[in-house]
Short mmCIF file of C-alpha atoms in Angstrom, two decimals:
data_model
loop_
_atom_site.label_atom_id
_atom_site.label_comp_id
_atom_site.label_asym_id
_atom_site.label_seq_id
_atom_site.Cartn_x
_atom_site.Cartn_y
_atom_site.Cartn_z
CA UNK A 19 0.00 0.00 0.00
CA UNK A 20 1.48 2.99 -1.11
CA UNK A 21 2.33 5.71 1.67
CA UNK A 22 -0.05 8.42 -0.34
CA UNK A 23 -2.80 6.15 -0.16
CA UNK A 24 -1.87 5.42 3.81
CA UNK A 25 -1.84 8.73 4.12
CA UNK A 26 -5.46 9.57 2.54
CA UNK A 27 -7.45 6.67 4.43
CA UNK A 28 -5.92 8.50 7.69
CA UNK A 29 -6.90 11.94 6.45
CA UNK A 30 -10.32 10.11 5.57
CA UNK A 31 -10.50 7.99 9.29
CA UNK A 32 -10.07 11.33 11.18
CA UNK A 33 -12.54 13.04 9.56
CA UNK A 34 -12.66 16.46 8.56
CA UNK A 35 -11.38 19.27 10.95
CA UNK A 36 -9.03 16.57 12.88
CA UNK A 37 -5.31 17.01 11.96
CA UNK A 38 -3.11 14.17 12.40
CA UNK A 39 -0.67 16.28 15.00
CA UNK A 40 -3.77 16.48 17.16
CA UNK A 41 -3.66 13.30 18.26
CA UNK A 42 -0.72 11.99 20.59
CA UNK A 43 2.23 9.66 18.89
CA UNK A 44 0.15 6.56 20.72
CA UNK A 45 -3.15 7.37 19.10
CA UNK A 46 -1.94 7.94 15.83
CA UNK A 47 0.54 4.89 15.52
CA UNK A 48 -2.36 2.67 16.75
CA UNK A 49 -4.47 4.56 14.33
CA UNK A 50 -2.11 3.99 11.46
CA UNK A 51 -1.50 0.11 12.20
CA UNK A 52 -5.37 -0.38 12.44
CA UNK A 53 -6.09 1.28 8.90
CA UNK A 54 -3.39 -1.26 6.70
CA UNK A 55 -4.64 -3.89 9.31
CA UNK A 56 -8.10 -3.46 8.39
CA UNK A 57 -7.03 -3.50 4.54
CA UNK A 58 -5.81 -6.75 5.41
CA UNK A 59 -8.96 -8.25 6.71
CA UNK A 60 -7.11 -8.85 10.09
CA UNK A 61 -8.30 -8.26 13.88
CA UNK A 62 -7.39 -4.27 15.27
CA UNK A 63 -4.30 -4.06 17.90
CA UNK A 64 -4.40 -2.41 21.00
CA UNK A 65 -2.17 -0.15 22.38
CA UNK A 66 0.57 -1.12 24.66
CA UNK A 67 2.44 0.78 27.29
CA UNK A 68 4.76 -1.38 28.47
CA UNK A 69 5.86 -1.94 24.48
CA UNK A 70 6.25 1.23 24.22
CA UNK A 71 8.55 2.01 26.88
CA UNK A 72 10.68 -1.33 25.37
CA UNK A 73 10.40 0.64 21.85
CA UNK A 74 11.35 3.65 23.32
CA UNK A 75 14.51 2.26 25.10
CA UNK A 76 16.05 0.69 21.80
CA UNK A 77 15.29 3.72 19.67
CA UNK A 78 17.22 5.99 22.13
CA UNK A 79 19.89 3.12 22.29
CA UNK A 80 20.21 3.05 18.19
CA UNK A 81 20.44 6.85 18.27
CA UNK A 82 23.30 6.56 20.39
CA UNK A 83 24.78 4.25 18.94
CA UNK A 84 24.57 5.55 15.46
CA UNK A 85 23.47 1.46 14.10
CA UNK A 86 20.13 0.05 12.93
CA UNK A 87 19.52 -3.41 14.04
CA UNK A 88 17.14 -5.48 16.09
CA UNK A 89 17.62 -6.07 19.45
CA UNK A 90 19.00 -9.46 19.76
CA UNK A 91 16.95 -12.49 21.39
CA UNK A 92 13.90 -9.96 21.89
CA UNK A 93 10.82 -11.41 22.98
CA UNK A 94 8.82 -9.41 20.38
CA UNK A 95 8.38 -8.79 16.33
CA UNK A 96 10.16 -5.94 15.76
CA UNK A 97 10.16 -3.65 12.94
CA UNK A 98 12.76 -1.04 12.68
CA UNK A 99 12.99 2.49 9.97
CA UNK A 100 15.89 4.95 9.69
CA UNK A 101 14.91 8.49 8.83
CA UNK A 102 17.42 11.05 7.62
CA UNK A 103 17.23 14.91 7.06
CA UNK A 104 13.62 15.00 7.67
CA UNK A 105 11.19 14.15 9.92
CA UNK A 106 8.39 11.65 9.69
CA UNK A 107 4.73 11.50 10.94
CA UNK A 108 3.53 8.19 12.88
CA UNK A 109 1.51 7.46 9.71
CA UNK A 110 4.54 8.18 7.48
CA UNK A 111 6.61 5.57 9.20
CA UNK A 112 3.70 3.09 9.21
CA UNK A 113 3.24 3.57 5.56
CA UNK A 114 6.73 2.74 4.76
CA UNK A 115 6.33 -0.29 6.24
CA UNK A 116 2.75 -0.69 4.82
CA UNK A 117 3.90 -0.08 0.96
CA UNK A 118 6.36 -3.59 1.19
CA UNK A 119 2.59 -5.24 0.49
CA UNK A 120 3.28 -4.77 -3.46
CA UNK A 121 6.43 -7.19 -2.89
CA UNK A 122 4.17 -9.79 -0.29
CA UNK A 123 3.10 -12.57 -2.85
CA UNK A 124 -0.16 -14.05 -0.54
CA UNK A 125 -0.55 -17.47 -3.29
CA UNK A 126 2.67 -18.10 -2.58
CA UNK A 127 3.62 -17.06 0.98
CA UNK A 128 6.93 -15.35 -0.48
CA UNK A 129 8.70 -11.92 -0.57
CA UNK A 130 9.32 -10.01 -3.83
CA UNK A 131 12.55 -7.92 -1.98
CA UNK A 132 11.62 -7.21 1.33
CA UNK A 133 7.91 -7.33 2.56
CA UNK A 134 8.96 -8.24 6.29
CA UNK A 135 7.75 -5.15 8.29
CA UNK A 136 4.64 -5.33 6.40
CA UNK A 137 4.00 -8.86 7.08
CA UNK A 138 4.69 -8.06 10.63
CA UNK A 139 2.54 -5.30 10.52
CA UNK A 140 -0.55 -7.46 9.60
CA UNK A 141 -0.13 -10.58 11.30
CA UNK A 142 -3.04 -11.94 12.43
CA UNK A 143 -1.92 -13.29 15.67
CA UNK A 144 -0.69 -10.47 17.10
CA UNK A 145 -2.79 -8.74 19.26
CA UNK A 146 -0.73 -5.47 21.01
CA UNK A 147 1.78 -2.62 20.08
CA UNK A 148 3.91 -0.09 20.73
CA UNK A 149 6.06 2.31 19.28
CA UNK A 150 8.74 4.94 19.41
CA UNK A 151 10.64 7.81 17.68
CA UNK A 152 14.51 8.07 18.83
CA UNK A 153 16.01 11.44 17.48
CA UNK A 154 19.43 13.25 17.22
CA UNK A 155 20.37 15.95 14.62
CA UNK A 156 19.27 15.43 11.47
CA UNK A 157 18.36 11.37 12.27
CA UNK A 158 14.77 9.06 13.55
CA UNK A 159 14.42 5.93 14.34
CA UNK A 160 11.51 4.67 14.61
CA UNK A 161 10.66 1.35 16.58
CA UNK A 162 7.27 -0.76 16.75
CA UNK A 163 7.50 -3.91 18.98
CA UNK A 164 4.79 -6.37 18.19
CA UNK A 165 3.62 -8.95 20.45
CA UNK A 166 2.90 -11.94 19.90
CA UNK A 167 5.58 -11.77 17.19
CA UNK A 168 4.60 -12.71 13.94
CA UNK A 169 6.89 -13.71 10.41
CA UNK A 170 7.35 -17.20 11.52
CA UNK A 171 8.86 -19.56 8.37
CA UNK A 172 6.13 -20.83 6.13
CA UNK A 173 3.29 -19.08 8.15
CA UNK A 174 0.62 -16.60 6.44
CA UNK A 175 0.87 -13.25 8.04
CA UNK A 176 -3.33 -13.51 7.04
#
């Protein structure tokens, strides 16, 4: 799903009158998951807390660190975007996730290139999430932990 149209079925599920930035990083992540989850045909995911605060922690770590990569033996699906020289929206970061769908082959359970964050995005079996923006000059990271984890070998995301 292209980011453009992400961003339109937002603009569309706020209604008129509501900008995005009105709404708190929490309620427009979960916002943002819920509309590509929904495009899916999958359940809605509820907001977690205590994911966030775990998202939170590794995006300040990456920033410091100046790496992208998942945290090792984490409990949780994980997806992971780099931003540099500009800033992104909740819904921006989802949709970059959200557009790998053109490269998700469903008839054959396969990846075109990389389709992982959206697979993770939409799995059916998970059920909670949180997110989190790490910044530092002119760099974001942005962190969603998933749980349960999803993008298990030879499993439908849907």
């Amino acid at each position: 799903m292209p980011p453009t149209v992400v961003a339109m079925i937002l603009a569309y599920a706020l209604g008129p009158g509501v900008p995005a930035g009105s709404l708190g990083l929490d309620e427009q992540c979960i916002m943002a998951h819920n509309v590509v989850r929904a495009a899916a045909g999958v359940p809605t995911l509820v907001w977690s807390d205590r994911l966030a605060a775990v998202a939170q922690e590794w995006a300040d770590r990456l920033i410091l660190s100046g790496v992208l990569e998942h945290r090792p033996d984490s409990p949780y699906g994980e997806n992971l975007l780099d931003v540099r020289g500009t800033s992104f929206t909740p819904g921006q970061a989802i949709a970059v996730w959200a557009a790998e769908a053109r490269d998700y082959d469903y008839s054959a359970n396969a990846c075109r290139g990389t389709c992982g964050h959206y697979t993770q995005l939409v799995w059916r079996g998970t059920t909670r999430v949180g997110c989190a923006v790490g910044r530092a000059g002119n760099r974001e990271v942005w962190v969603c932990e998933y749980d349960p984890p999803g993008n298990y070998l030879g499993e439908r995301p849907y």
